[in-house]
PDB file of C-alpha atoms in Angstrom:
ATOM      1  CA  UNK A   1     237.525 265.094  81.816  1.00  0.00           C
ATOM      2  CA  UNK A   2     234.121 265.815  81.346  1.00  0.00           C
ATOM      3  CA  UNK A   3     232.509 266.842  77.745  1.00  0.00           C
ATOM      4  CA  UNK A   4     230.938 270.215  77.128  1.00  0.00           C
ATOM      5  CA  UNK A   5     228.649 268.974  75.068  1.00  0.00           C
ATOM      6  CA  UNK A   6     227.406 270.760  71.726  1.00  0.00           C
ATOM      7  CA  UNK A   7     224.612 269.384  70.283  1.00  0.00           C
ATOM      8  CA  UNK A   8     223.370 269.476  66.999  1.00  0.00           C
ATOM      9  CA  UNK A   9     220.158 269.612  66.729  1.00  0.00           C
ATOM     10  CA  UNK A  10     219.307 270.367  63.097  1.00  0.00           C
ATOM     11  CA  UNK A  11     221.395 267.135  62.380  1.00  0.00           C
ATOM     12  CA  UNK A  12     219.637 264.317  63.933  1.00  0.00           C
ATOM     13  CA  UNK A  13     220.274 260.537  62.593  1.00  0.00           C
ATOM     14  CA  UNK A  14     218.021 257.157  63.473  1.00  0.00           C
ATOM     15  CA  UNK A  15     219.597 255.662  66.138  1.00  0.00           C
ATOM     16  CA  UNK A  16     218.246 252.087  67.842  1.00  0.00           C
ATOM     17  CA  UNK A  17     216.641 252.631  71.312  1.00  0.00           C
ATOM     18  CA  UNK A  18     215.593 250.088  73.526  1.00  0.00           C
ATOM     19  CA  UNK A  19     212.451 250.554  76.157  1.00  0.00           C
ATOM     20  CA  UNK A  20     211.394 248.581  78.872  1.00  0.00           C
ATOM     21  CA  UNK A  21     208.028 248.131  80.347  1.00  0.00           C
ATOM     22  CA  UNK A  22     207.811 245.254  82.687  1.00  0.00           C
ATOM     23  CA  UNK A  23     209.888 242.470  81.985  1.00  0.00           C
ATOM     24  CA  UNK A  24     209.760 243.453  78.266  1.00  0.00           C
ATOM     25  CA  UNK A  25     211.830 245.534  76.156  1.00  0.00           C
ATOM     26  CA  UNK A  26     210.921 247.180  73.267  1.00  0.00           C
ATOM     27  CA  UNK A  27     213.085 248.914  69.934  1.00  0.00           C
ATOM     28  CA  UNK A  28     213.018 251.268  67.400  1.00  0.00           C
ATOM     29  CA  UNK A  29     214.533 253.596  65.445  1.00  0.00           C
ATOM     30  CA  UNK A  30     214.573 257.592  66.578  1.00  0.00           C
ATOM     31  CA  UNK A  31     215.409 260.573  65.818  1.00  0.00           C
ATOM     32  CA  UNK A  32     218.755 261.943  68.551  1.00  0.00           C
ATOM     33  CA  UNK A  33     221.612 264.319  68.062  1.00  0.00           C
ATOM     34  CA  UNK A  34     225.288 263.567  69.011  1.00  0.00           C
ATOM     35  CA  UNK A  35     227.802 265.928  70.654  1.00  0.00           C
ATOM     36  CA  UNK A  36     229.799 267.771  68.076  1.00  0.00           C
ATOM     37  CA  UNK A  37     232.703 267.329  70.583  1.00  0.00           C
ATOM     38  CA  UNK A  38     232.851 263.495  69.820  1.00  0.00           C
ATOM     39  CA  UNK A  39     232.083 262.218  73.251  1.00  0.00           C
ATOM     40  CA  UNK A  40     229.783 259.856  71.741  1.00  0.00           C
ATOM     41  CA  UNK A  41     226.849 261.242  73.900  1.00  0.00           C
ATOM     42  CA  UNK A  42     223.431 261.955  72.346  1.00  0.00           C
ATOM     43  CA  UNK A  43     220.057 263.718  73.159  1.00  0.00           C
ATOM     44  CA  UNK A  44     216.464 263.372  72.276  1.00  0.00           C
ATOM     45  CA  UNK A  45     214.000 265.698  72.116  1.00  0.00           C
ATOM     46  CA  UNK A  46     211.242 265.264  74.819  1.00  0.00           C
ATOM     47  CA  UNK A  47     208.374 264.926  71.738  1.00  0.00           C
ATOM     48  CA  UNK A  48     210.654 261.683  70.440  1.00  0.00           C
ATOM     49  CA  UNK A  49     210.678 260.210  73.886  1.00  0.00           C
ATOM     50  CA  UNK A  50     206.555 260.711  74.309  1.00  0.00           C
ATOM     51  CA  UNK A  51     206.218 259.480  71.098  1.00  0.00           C
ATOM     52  CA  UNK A  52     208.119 256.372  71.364  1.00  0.00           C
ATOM     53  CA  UNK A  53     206.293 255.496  74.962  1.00  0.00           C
ATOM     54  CA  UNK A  54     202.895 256.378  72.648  1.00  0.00           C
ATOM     55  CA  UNK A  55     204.227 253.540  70.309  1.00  0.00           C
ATOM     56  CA  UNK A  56     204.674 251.102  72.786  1.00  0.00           C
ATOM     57  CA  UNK A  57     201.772 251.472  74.509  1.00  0.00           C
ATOM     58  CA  UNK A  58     199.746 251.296  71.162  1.00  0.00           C
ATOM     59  CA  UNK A  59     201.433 247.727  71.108  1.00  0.00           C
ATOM     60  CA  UNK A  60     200.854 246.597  74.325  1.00  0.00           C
ATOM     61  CA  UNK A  61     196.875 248.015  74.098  1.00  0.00           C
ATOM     62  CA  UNK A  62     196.331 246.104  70.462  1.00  0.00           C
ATOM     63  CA  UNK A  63     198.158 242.690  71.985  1.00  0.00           C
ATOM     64  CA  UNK A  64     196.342 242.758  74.790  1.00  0.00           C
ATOM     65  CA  UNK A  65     197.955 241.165  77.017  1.00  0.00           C
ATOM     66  CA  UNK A  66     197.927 244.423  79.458  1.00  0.00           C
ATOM     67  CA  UNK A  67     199.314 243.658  83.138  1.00  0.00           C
ATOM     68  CA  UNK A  68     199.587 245.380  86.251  1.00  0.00           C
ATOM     69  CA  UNK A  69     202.573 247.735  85.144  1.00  0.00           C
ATOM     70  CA  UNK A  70     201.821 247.752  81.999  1.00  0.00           C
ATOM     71  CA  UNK A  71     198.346 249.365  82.596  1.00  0.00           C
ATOM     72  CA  UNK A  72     200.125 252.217  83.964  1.00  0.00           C
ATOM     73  CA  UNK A  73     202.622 252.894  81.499  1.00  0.00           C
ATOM     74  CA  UNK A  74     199.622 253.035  78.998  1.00  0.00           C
ATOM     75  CA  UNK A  75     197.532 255.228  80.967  1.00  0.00           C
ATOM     76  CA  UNK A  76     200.577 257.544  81.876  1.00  0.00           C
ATOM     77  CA  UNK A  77     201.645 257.499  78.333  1.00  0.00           C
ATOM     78  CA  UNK A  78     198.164 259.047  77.716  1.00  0.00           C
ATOM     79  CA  UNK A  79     199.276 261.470  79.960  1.00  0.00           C
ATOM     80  CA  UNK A  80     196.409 260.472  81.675  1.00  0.00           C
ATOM     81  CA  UNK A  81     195.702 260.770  85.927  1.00  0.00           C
ATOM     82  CA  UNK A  82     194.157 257.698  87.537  1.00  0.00           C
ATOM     83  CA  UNK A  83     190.908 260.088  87.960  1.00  0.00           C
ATOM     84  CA  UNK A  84     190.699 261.217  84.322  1.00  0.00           C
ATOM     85  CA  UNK A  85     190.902 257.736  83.556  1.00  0.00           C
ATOM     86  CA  UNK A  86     188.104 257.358  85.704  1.00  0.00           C
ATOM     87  CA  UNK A  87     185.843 260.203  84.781  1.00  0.00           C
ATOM     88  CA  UNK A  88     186.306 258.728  80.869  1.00  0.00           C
ATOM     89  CA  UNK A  89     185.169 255.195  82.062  1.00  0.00           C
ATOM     90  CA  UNK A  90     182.266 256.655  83.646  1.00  0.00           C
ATOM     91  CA  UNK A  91     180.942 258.150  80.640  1.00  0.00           C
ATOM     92  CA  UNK A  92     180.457 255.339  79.170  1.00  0.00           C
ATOM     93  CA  UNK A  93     178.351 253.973  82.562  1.00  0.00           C
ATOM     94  CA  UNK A  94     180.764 252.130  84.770  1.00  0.00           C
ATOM     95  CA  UNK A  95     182.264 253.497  87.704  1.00  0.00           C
ATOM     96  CA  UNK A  96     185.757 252.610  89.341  1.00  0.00           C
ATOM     97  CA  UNK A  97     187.389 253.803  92.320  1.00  0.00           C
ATOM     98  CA  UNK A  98     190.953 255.103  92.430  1.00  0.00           C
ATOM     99  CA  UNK A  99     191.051 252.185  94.729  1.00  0.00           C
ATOM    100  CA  UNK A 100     190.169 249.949  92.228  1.00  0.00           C
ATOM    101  CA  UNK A 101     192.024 251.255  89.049  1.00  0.00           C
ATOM    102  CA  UNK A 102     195.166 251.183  91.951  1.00  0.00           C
ATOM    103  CA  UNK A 103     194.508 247.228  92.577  1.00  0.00           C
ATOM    104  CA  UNK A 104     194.285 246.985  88.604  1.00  0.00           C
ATOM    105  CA  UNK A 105     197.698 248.667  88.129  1.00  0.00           C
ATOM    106  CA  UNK A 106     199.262 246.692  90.530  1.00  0.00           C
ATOM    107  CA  UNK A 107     198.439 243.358  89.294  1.00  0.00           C
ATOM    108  CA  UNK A 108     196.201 242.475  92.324  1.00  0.00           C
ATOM    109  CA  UNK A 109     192.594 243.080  90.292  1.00  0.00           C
ATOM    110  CA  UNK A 110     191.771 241.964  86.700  1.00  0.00           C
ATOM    111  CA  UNK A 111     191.674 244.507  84.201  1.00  0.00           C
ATOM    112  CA  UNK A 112     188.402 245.144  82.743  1.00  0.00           C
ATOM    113  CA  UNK A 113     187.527 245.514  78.578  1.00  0.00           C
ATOM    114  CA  UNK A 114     186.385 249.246  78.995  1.00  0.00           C
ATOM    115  CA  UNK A 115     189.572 250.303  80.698  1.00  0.00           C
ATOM    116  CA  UNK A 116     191.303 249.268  77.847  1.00  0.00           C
ATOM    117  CA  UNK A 117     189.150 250.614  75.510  1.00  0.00           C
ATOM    118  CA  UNK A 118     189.184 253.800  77.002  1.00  0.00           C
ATOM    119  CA  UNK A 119     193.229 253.866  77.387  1.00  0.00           C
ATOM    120  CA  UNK A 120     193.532 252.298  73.338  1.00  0.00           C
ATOM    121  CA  UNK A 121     190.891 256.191  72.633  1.00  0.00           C
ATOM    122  CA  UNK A 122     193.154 257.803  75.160  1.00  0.00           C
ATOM    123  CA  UNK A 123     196.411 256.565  73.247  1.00  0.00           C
ATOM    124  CA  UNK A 124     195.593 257.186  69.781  1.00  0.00           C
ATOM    125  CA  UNK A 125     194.403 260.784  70.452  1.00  0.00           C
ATOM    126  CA  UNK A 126     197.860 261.153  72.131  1.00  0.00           C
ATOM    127  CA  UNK A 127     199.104 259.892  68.735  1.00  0.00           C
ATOM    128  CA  UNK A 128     197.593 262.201  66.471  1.00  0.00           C
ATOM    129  CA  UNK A 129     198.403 265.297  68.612  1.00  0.00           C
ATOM    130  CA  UNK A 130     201.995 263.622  68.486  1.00  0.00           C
ATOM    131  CA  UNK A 131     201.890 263.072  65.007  1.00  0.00           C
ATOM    132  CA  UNK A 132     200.118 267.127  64.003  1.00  0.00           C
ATOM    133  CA  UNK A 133     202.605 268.954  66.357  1.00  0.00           C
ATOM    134  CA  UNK A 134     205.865 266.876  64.996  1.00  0.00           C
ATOM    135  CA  UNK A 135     205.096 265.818  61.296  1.00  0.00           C
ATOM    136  CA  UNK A 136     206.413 262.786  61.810  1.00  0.00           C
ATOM    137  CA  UNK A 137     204.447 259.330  62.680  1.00  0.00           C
ATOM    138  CA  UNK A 138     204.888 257.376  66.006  1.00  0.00           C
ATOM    139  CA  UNK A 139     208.300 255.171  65.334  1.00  0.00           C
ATOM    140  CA  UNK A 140     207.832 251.566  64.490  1.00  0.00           C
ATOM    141  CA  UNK A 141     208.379 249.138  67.385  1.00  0.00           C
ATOM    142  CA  UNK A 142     210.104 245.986  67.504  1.00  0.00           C
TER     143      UNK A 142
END
């Protein structure tokens, strides 16, 4: 029988969530409501789940130790197109293809120090908007 779930969303308790990007996975603690009902289901709230992917790819960016897939969960945790990405590198005076920043995400083309400078701007932007609109800091990653 399935659950019509209630949720409660004024009463939301940390609960351990695991991510994975690549052929790592990453924890911490968020913010999710259970059904009332008692199914044992829970919910997060979209912000939580862009926040937490802004955490992780804050880690991954200050490691650095970005690969292929990797690259593109950090630029699409930016929220960030392969040609924005682009048009921000080029500011600073190098150019890259889509091409290119396509080879880079898929592990075929080294990734280059101003694309991850420009994704580790890109990402802690993302962080404070994150952080204005919730009142609540990115969750701590394990």
């Amino acid at each position: 029988m399935e659950c019509d779930h209630k949720w409660s969303l004024d009463e939301t308790v940390m609960y351990e969530t695991p991510k994975s990007v690549g052929n790592r996975t990453f924890v911490a603690d968020v913010p999710v409501s259970f059904c009332k009902n008692g199914c044992g289901e829970c919910c997060y709230e979209q912000r939580t789940l862009e926040m937490l992917e802004l955490a992780i790819a804050r880690k991954l960016l200050d490691e650095g130790a970005l690969k292929g897939e990797s690259l593109r969960f950090c630029r699409k945790s930016a929220g960030m197109s392969r040609e924005q990405l682009i048009d921000h590198i080029a500011v600073c005076g190098t150019t890259y293809t889509v091409e290119q920043l396509k080879e880079m995400e898929a592990g075929r083309r080294e990734i280059t120090p101003e694309v991850v400078d420009i994704l580790k701007i890109a990402v802690a932007a993302s962080a404070a908007e994150a952080t204005l609109a919730t009142g609540r800091a990115l969750p701590a990653i394990r």
